[in-house]
Backbone as a ProteinNet text record, in pm:
[ID]
protein_1_A
[PRIMARY]
XXXXXXXXXXXXXXXXXXXXXXXXXXXXXXXXXXXXXXXXXXXXXXXXXXXXXXXXXXXXXXXXXXXXXXXXXXXXXXXXXXXXXXXXXXXXXXXXXXXX
[TERTIARY]
83.5	0	87.3	45	109.7	18.1	72.5	-9.2	4.5	-110.1	-112.8	-180.4	-101	-151.5	-187.5	-316.9	-363.2	-315.9	-294.9	-251.1	-116.4	-39.2	88.7	69.1	-53.9	-82.9	-177.3	-226.9	-315.3	-423	-511.6	-621.7	-758	-760.5	-886.3	-869.4	-952.8	-943.9	-1074.7	-1069.6	-1192.1	-1190	-1072.7	-1066.3	-1039.6	-1090.2	-1062.3	-913.9	-851.8	-710.3	-627	-654.4	-582.3	-620.5	-746.4	-790.5	-715.3	-698.7	-625.7	-480.1	-419.5	-279.4	-258	-346.9	-330.6	-367.8	-466.5	-498.9	-378.4	-307.9	-189.2	-76.4	-76.7	20.4	-27.1	-158.8	-217.4	-211.2	-241.9	-255.6	-132.5	-10.9	106	119.9	84.5	90.6	-4.7	-124.6	-225.6	-183.6	-132.7	-95.9	27.6	110.8	235.1	228.7	107.8	91.7	129.4	176.4	209.3	102.8	55.3	-37.6	-160.7	-180.8	-299.6	-277	-169.2	-142.5	-253.4	-267.9	-364.3	-297.8	-353.2	-314.7	-416.4	-367	-452.7	-465	-586.9	-613.8	-644.9	-543.4	-552.2	-588.2	-710	-760.5	-752.3	-679.4	-666.2	-614.2	-685.3	-645.2	-699.7	-766.6	-825.1	-963.3	-988.2	-1116	-1221.3	-1184.6	-1281.9	-1241.4	-1339.4	-1324.4	-1450.4	-1436.5	-1553.9	-1593.4	-1716.6	-1763.5	-1677.9	-1640.4	-1562.2	-1422.1	-1360	-1229	-1241.5	-1343.2	-1362.7	-1385.3	-1460.3	-1483.3	-1352.7	-1279.3	-1156.8	-1047.9	-1033.6	-924.4	-957.2	-1075.8	-1110.1	-1199.5	-1312.9	-1410.8	-1357.2	-1273.1	-1219.1	-1122	-1085	-1006.6	-1087.9	-1221.4	-1308.4	-1293.6	-1232.9	-1203.1	-1083	-1005	-882.9	-902.3	-1001.7	-1023.4	-1167.5	-1219.1	-1356.5	-1366.1	-1486.9	-1511.6	-1458.4	-1478.5	-1432.6	-1281.5	-1209.2	-1063.5	-1022.2	-1091.1	-1062.4	-1083.4	-1191.2	-1218.9	-1111.4	-1065.7	-964.4	-829	-799.8	-667.2	-657	-770.8	-767.2	-853.7	-824	-908.5	-894.7	-994.5	-996.4	-970.1	-910	-887.4	-904.3	-964.8	-965.3	-1059.9	-1156.7	-1252.8	-1350.5	-1367.1	-1472.1	-1605.9	-1719.2	-1848.8	-1879.1	-1845.1	-1872.9	-1783.8	-1658.3	-1566.4	-1606.9	-1647.8	-1692.8	-1812.7	-1903.5	-2022	-1981.4	-1889.5	-1843.1	-1783.4	-1702	-1638.6	-1743.1	-1835.6	-1939.9	-2028.6	-2069.9	-2154.3	-2079.6	-1953.2	-1874.1	-1861	-1832.3	-1820.4	-1952.5	-2061.5	-2193.2	-2228.2	-2205.5	-2238.2	-2153.4	-2023.9	-1933.8	-1967.4	-1993.9	-2029.2	-2157.1	-2254.7	-2382.4	-2361.3	-2279.4	-2250.6	-2181.4	-2087.4	-2011.6	-2093.6	-2198	-2279.9	-2393.7	-2415	-2527.7	-2482.3
-119.5	0	125	220.9	350.8	448.6	523.2	616.9	758.7	824.7	967.1	1036	1106.8	1169.8	1315.8	1342.6	1478.4	1576.1	1527.9	1614.1	1680.3	1619.9	1679.3	1810.4	1835.1	1955	2051.6	2013.5	2102.1	2024.7	2099.5	2036.1	2075.8	2180.2	2228.7	2245.7	2173.7	2176.6	2227.9	2346.7	2407.8	2455.3	2461.6	2523.3	2422.8	2456	2375.4	2380.8	2494.8	2509.8	2406.8	2392.7	2293.7	2152.8	2132.3	2002.1	1959.3	2052.6	2023.1	1991.2	2070.5	2050.6	1910.4	1869	1738.1	1623.8	1646.3	1543.7	1518.8	1624.9	1610.4	1535.6	1536.3	1456.6	1311.1	1294.3	1160.8	1075.5	1135.4	1059.3	975.5	1030.4	945.5	829	851.7	742.9	630.7	668.1	569.7	497	572.9	513.4	424	441.9	364.3	249.5	208.9	97.7	-33.9	-126.5	-261.1	-359.6	-441.4	-549.3	-504.7	-563.9	-534.7	-425.8	-350.8	-240.8	-136.6	-62.6	46.9	170.4	286	410.8	435.3	450.4	482.4	633.9	683.4	826.2	853.1	895.2	907.5	1050.6	1065.4	1195.7	1213.1	1126.8	1136.5	1274.9	1340	1473	1588.1	1557.9	1662.6	1698.7	1827.8	1875.3	1897.7	1970.4	2015.4	1969.7	1913.1	1879.8	1932.3	2038.6	2096.1	2011.7	2031.5	1960.6	1995.1	2122.3	2161.1	2100.7	2095.6	2030.5	1881.9	1816.6	1673	1643.5	1728.9	1708.7	1721.5	1827.7	1855.5	1752.2	1712.3	1622.8	1475.9	1433.8	1291.8	1255.8	1326	1287.4	1306.3	1405.2	1425.2	1314.5	1229.3	1110.9	1021.2	1034.7	957.2	999.9	1115.5	1156.7	1078.7	1021.1	948.1	797.3	747.7	603	575.5	458.2	423.7	405.2	416.5	402.4	268.7	162	30.3	28.1	94.2	99.4	188.2	300.1	388.9	315.2	238.1	160.3	54.2	-6.4	-111.7	-55.9	66.7	124.1	212.3	249.2	340.4	290	338.6	316.5	439.5	460.7	578.3	539.7	632.3	614.2	749.5	746.9	863.6	976.4	950.7	1055.7	1078.3	1203.3	1230.9	1229.7	1222.5	1209	1319.8	1443.4	1552	1542.5	1509.9	1494.5	1375.1	1267.4	1149.4	1184.1	1259.9	1302.4	1385.6	1478.7	1561.8	1477	1379.1	1293.2	1208.1	1150.4	1067.3	1147.8	1265.7	1351.3	1389.4	1427.1	1465.9	1349.2	1230	1113.1	1079.6	1086.9	1057.2	1156.3	1283.1	1386.3	1370	1349.8	1336.6	1210.8	1100.2	974.9	991.7	1060.6	1083.7	1164.4	1267.8	1352	1269.1	1185.9	1106.9	992.2	950.6	837.6	877.5	1007.1	1050	1092.1
0	0	0	-77.2	-82.6	-8.3	86	162.5	108.8	96.7	62.5	180	261.4	382.8	355.4	357.6	331.8	439	561.7	671.1	639.2	549.7	508.8	432.4	387.7	308.5	379.3	496.7	572.4	645.2	711.8	785	729.6	648.1	591.6	441.3	366.6	220.8	164.1	103.7	57.3	-86.8	-148.7	-280.9	-392.5	-510	-628.7	-663.6	-639.4	-669.1	-591.9	-462.8	-382.5	-426.3	-461.9	-510.1	-634.4	-726.7	-850.5	-819.9	-732	-695.4	-636.5	-546.8	-483.7	-578.7	-666.7	-767.6	-857.5	-892.9	-977.7	-907.1	-774.5	-698.2	-683.2	-672.7	-654.5	-781	-893	-1017.3	-1051.6	-1044.7	-1073.8	-974.8	-847.9	-749.6	-788.7	-828.9	-867.9	-995.4	-1091.7	-1220.9	-1213.8	-1111.8	-1102.6	-1002.8	-966.1	-873.2	-938.8	-856.4	-904.5	-859.6	-951	-917.3	-842.5	-724.6	-644.5	-540.9	-554.1	-461.2	-466.5	-357	-351.2	-295	-331.3	-266.3	-155.6	-33.3	80.5	87.1	66.5	76.6	223.4	297.4	442.9	483.1	532.2	575.1	727.4	796.1	940.9	979.2	1070.7	1116.6	1035.1	924.8	839.9	894.1	908.6	962.7	855.5	750.4	650.9	511.4	440.4	298.8	230.5	153.3	86.5	-33.3	-79	-198.3	-319.6	-332.9	-450.5	-446.9	-329.8	-317.9	-350.7	-292.2	-314	-461.8	-530.1	-672.9	-750	-722.6	-797.5	-769.9	-644.6	-605.4	-629.2	-588.8	-591.6	-710.6	-723.6	-825.6	-967.6	-990.2	-1124.9	-1165.7	-1071.4	-1109.1	-1201.7	-1196.3	-1285.6	-1431.7	-1455.4	-1592.9	-1647	-1556.1	-1592.4	-1596.7	-1521	-1511.4	-1472.2	-1507.7	-1467.8	-1316.1	-1264.2	-1120.6	-1068.4	-1142.5	-1096.9	-1076.5	-1164.5	-1151.9	-1035.1	-1018.2	-905	-772.8	-764.4	-643.2	-619.5	-727.6	-716.3	-673.4	-715	-691.6	-566.7	-506.9	-392.2	-278.1	-159.7	-43.1	46.1	129.6	216	360	433.2	575.8	645.5	763.2	849.9	813.4	727.1	692.5	807.3	849.1	946.7	871.7	943.5	875.3	773.1	803.2	707.9	583.9	604.6	491.6	405.3	470.8	396.9	309.2	363.6	287.7	165.6	184.3	72.3	-39.3	-1.3	-101.2	-173.3	-97.8	-159.7	-253.9	-210.6	-295	-422.9	-409.3	-526.5	-624.7	-572.7	-660	-728.2	-652.8	-711.4	-821.4	-794.9	-895.5	-1020.7	-1002.4	-1116.1	-1195.8	-1127.6	-1193.7	-1275.5	-1216.9	-1285.3	-1413.8	-1406.4	-1523.8	-1632	-1591	-1688.9	-1747.6	-1676.2	-1721	-1814.5	-1829.5	-1914.7	-2051.3
[MASK]
++++++++++++++++++++++++++++++++++++++++++++++++++++++++++++++++++++++++++++++++++++++++++++++++++++

């Protein structure tokens, strides 16, 4: 497992700009995995994840790979309930847009 610790970049994530910056760091990690390895998206210690950040950082990964591949290559850790909701909503919205 490869760990990506969001706490290394802050505790509050609210902007698309930061989302894009972190997605650009995540994508090579995901693309360079070996076999059944996963990238652990570790949100331990993070307080705020806005919908726009979650869309830009996580959900836009669906522009690079199908949902099934994203699920196979990543897993989440340490999301608080509000942050988890933001990520789920962003993924659902992005998936819906891409599926129509």
